[in-house]
PDB file of C-alpha atoms in Angstrom:
ATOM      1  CA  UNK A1041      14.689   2.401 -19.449  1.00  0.00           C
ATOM      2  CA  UNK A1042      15.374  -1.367 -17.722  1.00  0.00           C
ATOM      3  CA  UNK A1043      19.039  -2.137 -17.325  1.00  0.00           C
ATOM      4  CA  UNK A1044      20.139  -1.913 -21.211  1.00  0.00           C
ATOM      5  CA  UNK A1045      16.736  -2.225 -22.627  1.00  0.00           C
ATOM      6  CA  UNK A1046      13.570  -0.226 -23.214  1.00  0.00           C
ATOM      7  CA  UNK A1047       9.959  -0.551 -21.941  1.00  0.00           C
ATOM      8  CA  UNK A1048       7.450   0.948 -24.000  1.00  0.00           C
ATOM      9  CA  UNK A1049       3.265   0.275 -22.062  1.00  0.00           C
ATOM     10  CA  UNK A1050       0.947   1.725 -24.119  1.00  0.00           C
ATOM     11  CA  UNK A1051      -3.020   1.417 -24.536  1.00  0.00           C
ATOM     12  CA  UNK A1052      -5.514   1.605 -27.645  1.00  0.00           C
ATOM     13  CA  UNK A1053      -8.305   3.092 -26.250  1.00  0.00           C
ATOM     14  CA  UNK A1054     -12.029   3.159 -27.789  1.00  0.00           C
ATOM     15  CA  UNK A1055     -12.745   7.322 -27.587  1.00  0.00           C
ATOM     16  CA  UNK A1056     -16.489   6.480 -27.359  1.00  0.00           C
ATOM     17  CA  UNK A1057     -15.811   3.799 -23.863  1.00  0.00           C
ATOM     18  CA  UNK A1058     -12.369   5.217 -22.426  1.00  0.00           C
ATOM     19  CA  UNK A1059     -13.040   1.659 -20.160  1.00  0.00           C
ATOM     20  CA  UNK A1060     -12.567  -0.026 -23.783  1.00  0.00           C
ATOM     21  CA  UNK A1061      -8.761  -0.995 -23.614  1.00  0.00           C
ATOM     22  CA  UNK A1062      -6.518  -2.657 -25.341  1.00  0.00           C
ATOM     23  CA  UNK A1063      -2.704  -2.298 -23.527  1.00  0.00           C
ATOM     24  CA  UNK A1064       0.580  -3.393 -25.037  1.00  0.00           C
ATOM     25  CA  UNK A1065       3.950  -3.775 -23.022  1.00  0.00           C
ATOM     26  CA  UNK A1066       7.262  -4.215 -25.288  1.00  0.00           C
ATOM     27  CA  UNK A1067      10.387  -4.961 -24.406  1.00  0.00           C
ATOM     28  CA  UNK A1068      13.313  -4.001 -26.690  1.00  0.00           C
ATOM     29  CA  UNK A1069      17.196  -2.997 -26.792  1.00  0.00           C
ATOM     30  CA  UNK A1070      16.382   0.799 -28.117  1.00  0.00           C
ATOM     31  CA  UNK A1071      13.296   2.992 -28.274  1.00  0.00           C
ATOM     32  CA  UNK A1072      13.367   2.724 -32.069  1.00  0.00           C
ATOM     33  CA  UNK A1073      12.672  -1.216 -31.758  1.00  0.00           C
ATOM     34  CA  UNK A1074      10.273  -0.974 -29.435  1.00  0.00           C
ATOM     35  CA  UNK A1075       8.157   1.947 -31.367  1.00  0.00           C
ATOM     36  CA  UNK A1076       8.118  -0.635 -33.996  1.00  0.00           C
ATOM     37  CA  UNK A1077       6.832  -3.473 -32.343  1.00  0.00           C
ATOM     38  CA  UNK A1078       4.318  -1.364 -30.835  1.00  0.00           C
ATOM     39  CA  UNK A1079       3.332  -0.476 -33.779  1.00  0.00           C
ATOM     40  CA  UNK A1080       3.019  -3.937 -35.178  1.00  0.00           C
ATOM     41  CA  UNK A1081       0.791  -4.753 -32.209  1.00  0.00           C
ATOM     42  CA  UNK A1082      -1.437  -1.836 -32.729  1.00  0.00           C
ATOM     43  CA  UNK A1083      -1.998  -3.141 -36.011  1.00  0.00           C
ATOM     44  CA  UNK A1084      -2.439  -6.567 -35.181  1.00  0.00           C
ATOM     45  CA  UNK A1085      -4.941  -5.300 -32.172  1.00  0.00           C
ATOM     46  CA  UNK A1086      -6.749  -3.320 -34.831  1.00  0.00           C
ATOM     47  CA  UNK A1087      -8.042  -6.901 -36.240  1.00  0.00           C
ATOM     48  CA  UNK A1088     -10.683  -6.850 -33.505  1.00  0.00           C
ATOM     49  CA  UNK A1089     -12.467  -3.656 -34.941  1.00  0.00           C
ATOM     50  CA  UNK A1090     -14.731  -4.806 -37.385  1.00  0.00           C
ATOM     51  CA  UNK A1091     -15.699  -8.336 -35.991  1.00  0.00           C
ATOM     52  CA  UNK A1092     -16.024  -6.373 -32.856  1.00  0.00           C
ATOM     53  CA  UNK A1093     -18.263  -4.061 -34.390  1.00  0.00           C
ATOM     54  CA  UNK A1094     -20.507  -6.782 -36.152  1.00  0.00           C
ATOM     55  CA  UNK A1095     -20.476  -8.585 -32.750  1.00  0.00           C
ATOM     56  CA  UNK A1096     -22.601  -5.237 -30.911  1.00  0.00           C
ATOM     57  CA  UNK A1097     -24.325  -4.947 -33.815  1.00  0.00           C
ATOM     58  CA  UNK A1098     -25.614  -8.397 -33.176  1.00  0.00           C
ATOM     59  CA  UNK A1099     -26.343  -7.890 -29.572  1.00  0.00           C
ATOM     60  CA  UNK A1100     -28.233  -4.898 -30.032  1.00  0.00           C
ATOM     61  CA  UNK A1101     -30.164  -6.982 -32.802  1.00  0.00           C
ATOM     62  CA  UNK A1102     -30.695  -9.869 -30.056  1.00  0.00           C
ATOM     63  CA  UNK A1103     -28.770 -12.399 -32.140  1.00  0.00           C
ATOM     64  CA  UNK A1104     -26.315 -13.387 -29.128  1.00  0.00           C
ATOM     65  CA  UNK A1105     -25.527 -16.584 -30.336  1.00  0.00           C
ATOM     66  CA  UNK A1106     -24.409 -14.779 -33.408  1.00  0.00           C
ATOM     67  CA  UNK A1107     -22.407 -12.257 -31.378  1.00  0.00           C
ATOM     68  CA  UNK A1108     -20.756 -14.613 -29.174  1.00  0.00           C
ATOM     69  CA  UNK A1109     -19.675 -16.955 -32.337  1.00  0.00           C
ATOM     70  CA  UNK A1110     -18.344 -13.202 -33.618  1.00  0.00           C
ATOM     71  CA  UNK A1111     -16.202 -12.510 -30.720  1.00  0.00           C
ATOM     72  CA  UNK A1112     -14.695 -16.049 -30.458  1.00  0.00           C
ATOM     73  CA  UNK A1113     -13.479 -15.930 -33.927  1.00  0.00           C
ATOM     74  CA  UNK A1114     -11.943 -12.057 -32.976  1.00  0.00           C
ATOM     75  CA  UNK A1115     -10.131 -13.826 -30.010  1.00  0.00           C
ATOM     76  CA  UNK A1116      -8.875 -17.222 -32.041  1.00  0.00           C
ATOM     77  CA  UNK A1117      -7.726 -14.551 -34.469  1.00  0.00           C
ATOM     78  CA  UNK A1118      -5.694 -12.381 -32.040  1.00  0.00           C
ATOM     79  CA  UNK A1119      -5.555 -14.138 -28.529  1.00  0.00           C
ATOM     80  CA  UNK A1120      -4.776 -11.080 -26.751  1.00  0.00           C
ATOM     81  CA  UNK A1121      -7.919  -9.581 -27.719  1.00  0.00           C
ATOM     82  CA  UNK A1122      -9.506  -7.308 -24.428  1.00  0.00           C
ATOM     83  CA  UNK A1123     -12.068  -5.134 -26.988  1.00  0.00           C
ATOM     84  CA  UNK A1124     -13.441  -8.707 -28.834  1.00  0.00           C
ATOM     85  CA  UNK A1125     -14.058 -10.335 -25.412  1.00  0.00           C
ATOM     86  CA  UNK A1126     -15.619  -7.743 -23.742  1.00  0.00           C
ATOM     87  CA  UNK A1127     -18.537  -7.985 -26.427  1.00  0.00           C
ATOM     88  CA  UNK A1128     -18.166 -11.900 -25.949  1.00  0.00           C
ATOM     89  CA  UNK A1129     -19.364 -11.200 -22.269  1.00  0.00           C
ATOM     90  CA  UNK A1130     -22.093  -9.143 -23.167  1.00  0.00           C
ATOM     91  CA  UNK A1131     -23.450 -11.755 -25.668  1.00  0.00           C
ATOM     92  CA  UNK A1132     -22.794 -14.689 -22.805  1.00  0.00           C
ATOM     93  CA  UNK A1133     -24.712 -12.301 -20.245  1.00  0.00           C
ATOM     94  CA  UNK A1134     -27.768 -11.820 -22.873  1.00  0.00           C
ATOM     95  CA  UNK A1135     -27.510 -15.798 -23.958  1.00  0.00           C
ATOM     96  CA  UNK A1136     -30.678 -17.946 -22.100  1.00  0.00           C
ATOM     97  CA  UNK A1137     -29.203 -20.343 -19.770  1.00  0.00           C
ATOM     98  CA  UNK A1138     -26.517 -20.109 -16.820  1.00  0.00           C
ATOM     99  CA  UNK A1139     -23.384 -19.688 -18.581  1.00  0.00           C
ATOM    100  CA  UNK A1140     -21.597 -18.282 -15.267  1.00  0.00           C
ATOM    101  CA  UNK A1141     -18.368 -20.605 -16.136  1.00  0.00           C
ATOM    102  CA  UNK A1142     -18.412 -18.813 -19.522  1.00  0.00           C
ATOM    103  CA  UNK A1143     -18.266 -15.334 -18.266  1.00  0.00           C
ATOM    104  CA  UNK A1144     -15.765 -16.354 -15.474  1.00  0.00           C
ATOM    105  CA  UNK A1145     -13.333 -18.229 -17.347  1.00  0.00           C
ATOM    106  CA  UNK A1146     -13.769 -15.063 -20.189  1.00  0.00           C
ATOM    107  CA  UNK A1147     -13.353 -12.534 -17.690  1.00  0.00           C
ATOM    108  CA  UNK A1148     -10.198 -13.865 -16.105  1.00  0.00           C
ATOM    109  CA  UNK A1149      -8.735 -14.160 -19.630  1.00  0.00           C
ATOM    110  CA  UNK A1150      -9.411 -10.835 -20.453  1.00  0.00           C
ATOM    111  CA  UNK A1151      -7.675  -9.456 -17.067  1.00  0.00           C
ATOM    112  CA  UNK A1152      -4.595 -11.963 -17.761  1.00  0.00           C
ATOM    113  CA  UNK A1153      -4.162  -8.900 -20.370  1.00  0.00           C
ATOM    114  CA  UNK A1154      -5.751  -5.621 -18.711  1.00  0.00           C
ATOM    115  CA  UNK A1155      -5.658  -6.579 -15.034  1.00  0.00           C
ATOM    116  CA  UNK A1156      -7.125  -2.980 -14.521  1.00  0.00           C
ATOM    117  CA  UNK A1157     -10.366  -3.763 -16.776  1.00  0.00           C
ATOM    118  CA  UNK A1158     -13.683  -2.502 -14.836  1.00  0.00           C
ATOM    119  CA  UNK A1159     -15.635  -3.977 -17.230  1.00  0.00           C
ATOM    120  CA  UNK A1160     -14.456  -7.325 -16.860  1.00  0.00           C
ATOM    121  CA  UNK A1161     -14.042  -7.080 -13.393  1.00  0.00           C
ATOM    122  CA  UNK A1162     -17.985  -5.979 -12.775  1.00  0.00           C
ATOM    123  CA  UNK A1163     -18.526  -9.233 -14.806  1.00  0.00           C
ATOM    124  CA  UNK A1164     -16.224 -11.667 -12.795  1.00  0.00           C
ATOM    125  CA  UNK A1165     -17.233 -10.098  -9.282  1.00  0.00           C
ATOM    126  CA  UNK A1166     -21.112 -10.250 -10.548  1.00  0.00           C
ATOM    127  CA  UNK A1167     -20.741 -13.850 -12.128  1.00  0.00           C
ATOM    128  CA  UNK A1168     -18.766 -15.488  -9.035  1.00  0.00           C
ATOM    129  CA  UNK A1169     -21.461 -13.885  -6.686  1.00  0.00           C
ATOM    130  CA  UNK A1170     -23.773 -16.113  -8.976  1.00  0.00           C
ATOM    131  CA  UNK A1171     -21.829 -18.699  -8.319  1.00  0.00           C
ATOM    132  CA  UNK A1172     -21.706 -18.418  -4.349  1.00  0.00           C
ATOM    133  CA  UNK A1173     -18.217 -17.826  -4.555  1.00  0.00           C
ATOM    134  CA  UNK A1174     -18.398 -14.528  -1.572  1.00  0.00           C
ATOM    135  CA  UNK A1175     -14.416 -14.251  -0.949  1.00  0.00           C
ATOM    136  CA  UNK A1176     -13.617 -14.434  -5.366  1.00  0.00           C
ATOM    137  CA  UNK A1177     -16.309 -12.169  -5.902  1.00  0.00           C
ATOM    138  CA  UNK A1178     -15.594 -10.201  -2.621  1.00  0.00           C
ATOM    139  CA  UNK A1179     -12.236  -9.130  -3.877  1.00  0.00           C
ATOM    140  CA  UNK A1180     -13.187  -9.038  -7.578  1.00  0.00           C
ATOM    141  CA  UNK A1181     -15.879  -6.121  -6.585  1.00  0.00           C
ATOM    142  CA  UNK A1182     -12.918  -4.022  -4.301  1.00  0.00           C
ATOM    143  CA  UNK A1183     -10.599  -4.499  -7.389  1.00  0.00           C
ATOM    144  CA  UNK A1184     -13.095  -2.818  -9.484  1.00  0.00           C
ATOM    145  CA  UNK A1185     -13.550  -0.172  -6.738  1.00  0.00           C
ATOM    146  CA  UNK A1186      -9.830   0.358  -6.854  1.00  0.00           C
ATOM    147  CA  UNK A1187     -10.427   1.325 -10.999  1.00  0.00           C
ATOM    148  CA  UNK A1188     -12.261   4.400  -9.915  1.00  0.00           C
ATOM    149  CA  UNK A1189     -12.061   5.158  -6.235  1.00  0.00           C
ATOM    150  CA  UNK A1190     -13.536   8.905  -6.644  1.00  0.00           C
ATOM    151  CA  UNK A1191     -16.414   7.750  -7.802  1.00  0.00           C
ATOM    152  CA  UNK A1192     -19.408   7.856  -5.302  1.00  0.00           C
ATOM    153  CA  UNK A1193     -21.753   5.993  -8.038  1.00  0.00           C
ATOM    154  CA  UNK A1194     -19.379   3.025  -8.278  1.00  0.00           C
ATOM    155  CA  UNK A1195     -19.336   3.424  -4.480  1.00  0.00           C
ATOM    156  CA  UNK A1196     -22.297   2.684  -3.852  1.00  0.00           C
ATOM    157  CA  UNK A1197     -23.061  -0.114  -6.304  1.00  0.00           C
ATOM    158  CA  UNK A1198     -19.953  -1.603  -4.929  1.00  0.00           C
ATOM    159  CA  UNK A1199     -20.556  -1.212  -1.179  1.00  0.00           C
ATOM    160  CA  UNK A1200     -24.568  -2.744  -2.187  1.00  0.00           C
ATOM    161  CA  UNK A1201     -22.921  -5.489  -3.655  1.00  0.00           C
ATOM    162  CA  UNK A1202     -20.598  -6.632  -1.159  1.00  0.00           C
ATOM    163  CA  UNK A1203     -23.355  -6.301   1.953  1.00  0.00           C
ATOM    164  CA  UNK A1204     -26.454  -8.085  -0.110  1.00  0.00           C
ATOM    165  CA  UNK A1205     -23.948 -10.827  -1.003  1.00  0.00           C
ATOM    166  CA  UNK A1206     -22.498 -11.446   2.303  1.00  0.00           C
ATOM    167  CA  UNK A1207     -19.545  -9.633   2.256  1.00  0.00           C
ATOM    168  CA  UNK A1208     -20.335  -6.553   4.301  1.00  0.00           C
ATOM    169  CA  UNK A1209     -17.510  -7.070   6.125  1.00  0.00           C
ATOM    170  CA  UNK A1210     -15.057  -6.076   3.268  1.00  0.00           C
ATOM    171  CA  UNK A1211     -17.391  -3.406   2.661  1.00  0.00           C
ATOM    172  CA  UNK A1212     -17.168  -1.235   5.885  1.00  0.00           C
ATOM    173  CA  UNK A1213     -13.642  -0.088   5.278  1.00  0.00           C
ATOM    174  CA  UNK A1214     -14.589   1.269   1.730  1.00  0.00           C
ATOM    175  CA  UNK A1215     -18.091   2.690   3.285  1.00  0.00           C
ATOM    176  CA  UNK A1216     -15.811   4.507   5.967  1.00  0.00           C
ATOM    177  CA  UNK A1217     -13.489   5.789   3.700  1.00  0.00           C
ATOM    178  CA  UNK A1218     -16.157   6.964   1.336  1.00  0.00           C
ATOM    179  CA  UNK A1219     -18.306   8.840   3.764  1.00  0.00           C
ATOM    180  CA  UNK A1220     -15.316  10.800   5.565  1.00  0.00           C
ATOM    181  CA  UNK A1221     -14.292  12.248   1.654  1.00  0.00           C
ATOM    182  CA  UNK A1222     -17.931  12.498   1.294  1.00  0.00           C
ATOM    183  CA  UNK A1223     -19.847  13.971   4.876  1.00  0.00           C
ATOM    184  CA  UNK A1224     -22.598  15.815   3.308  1.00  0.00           C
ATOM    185  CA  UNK A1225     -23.796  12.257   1.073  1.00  0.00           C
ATOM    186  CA  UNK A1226     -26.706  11.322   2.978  1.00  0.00           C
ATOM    187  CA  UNK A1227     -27.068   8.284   0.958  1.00  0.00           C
ATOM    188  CA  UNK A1228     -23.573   6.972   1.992  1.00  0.00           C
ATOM    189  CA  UNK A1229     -24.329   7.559   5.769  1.00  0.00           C
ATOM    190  CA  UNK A1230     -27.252   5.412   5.105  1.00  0.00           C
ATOM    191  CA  UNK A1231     -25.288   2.977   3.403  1.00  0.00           C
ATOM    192  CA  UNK A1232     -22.806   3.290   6.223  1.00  0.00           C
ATOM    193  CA  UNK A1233     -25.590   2.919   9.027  1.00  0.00           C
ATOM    194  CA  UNK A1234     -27.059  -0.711   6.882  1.00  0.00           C
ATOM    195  CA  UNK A1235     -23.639  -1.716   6.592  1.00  0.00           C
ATOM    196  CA  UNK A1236     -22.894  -1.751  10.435  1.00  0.00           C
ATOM    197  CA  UNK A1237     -25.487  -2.963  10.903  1.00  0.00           C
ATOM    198  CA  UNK A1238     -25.024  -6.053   8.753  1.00  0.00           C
ATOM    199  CA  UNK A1239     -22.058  -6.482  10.422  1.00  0.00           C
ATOM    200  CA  UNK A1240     -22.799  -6.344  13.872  1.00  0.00           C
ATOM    201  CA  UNK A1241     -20.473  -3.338  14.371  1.00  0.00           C
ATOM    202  CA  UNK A1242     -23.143  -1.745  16.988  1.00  0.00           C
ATOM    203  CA  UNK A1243     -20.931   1.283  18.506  1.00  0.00           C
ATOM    204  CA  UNK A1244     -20.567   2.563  14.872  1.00  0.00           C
ATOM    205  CA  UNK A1245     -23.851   1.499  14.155  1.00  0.00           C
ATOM    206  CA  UNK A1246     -24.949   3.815  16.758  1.00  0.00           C
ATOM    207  CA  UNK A1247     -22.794   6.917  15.604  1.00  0.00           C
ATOM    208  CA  UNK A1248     -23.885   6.666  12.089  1.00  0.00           C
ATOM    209  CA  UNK A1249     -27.798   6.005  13.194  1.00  0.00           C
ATOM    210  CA  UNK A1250     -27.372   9.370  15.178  1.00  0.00           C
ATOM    211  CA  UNK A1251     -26.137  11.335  12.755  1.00  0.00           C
ATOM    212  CA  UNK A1252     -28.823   9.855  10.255  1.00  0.00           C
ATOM    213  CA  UNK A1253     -31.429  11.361  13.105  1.00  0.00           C
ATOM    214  CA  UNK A1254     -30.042  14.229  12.955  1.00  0.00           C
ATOM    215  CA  UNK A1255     -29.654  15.051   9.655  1.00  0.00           C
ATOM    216  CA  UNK A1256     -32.397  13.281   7.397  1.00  0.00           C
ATOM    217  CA  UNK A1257     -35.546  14.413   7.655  1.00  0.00           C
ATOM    218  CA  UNK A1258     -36.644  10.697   6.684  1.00  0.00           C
ATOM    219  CA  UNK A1259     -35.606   8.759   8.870  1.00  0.00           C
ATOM    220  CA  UNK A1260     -37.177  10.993  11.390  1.00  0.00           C
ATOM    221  CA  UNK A1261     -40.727   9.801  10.454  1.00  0.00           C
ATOM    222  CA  UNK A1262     -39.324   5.917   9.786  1.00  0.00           C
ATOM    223  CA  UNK A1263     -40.602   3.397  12.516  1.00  0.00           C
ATOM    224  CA  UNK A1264     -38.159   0.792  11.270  1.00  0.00           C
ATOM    225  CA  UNK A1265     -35.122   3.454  11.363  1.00  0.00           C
ATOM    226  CA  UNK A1266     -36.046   3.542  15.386  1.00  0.00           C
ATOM    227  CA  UNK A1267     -36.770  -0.009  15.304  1.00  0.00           C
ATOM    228  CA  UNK A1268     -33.416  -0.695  14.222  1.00  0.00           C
ATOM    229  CA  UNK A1269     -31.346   1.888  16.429  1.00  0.00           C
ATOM    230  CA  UNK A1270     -33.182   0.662  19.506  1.00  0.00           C
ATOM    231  CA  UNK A1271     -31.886  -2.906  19.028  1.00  0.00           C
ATOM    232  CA  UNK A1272     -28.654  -1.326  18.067  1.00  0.00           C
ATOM    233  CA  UNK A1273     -28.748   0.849  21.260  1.00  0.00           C
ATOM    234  CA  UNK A1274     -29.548  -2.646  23.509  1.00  0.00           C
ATOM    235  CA  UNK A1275     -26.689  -4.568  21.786  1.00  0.00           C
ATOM    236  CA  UNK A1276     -23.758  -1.934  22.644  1.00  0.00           C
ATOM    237  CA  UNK A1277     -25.497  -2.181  26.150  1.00  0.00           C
ATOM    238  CA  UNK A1278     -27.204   1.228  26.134  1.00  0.00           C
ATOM    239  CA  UNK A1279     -30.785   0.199  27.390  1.00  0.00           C
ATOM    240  CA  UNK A1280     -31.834   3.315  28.486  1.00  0.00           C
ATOM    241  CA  UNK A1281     -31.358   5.081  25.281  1.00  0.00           C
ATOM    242  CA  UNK A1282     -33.006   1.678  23.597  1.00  0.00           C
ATOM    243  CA  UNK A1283     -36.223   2.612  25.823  1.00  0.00           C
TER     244      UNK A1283
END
């Protein structure tokens, strides 16, 4: 209840892609209105299914051009579509050429409805990065992070992304956080250890390098792992240890 109306947010959600949404918010003086404007929507929203379906059909063919012209005519015919345009990226990704602005200005327009999509969020944040946009695509990748924070998979691709494009600065936080709900992931204390690296952060550089010692038999028998905590030794002014 809002003051002397109703709210009603709902989703339509694909059961085979629980990421494939399609939300509705409805404002209305009683709950009775507003279950039937949901409904209408739901209805409405349920015009996507079949171009939506001929649209994957035509990427998995490889007829993208096909697939994309599919999905436009989805999203002409309802412009709130989130399901259509979500196979309009994949067919843009798959399409020969740069089409970077295409994805972008697709991806935005899908999250002006589902602000929460990962799916079009992995395609803005990958399609800015493209674009050497690092702050857009910076905060485009924590967004998606923010989708599914328990998951150490999406961690990791997130964290990779952020340090090999320049932002390993927003990534340290997220690295930090993930390794303290996570101390016995040796692959996220060796993200960790590259990440402090990148950023110059040698005191934590040197904490995470020691534990890696410690603990991974690999690194043990890695002359670029000593290489590396040497110089990270002689920056936070520890030449002894360096030698």
């Amino acid at each position: 209840r809002v003051d002397s109306t109703y709210r009603v947010d709902a989703q339509l959600v694909l059961t085979r892609d629980p990421r494939m949404v399609q939300p509705f918010s409805v404002v209305a003086p009683s709950v009775r209105a507003a279950a039937a404007i949901v409904a209408g929507d739901v209805i409405a929203a349920r015009s996507q299914m079949v171009p939506l379906r001929q649209c994957e059909n035509a990427v998995r063919a490889g007829a993208y051009e096909k697939a994309a012209a599919v999905a436009s005519h989805a999203v002409a015919d309802y412009p709130p579509a989130t399901l259509a345009r979500v196979c309009l990226l994949s067919a843009l990704e798959h399409l020969p050429g740069d089409h970077s602005d295409s994805v972008i200005a697709v991806a935005r327009a899908l999250l002006a409805h589902a602000p929460a999509s990962p799916i079009a969020l992995e395609y803005l944040a990958t399609a800015l990065d493209a674009k050497g946009d690092g702050p857009g695509a910076g905060n485009a990748w924590v967004r998606l992070l923010a989708t599914d924070s328990l998951n150490v998979s999406l961690l990791r691709r997130v964290v990779d992304a952020l340090s090999r494009e320049g932002n390993a600065t927003m990534a340290e936080p997220l690295i930090a956080r993930g390794v303290t709900a996570h101390p016995d992931d040796l692959e996220l204390l060796k993200l960790e250890w590259l990440v402090h690296l990148a950023t110059g952060n040698w005191k934590a550089a040197v904490a995470a390098g020691e534990q890696l010692e410690a603990r991974d038999e690999a690194s043990k028998v890695d002359p670029e792992f000593y290489r590396r905590l040497a110089s990270a030794y002689r920056s936070d002014s520890q030449p002894l240890r360096a030698l």
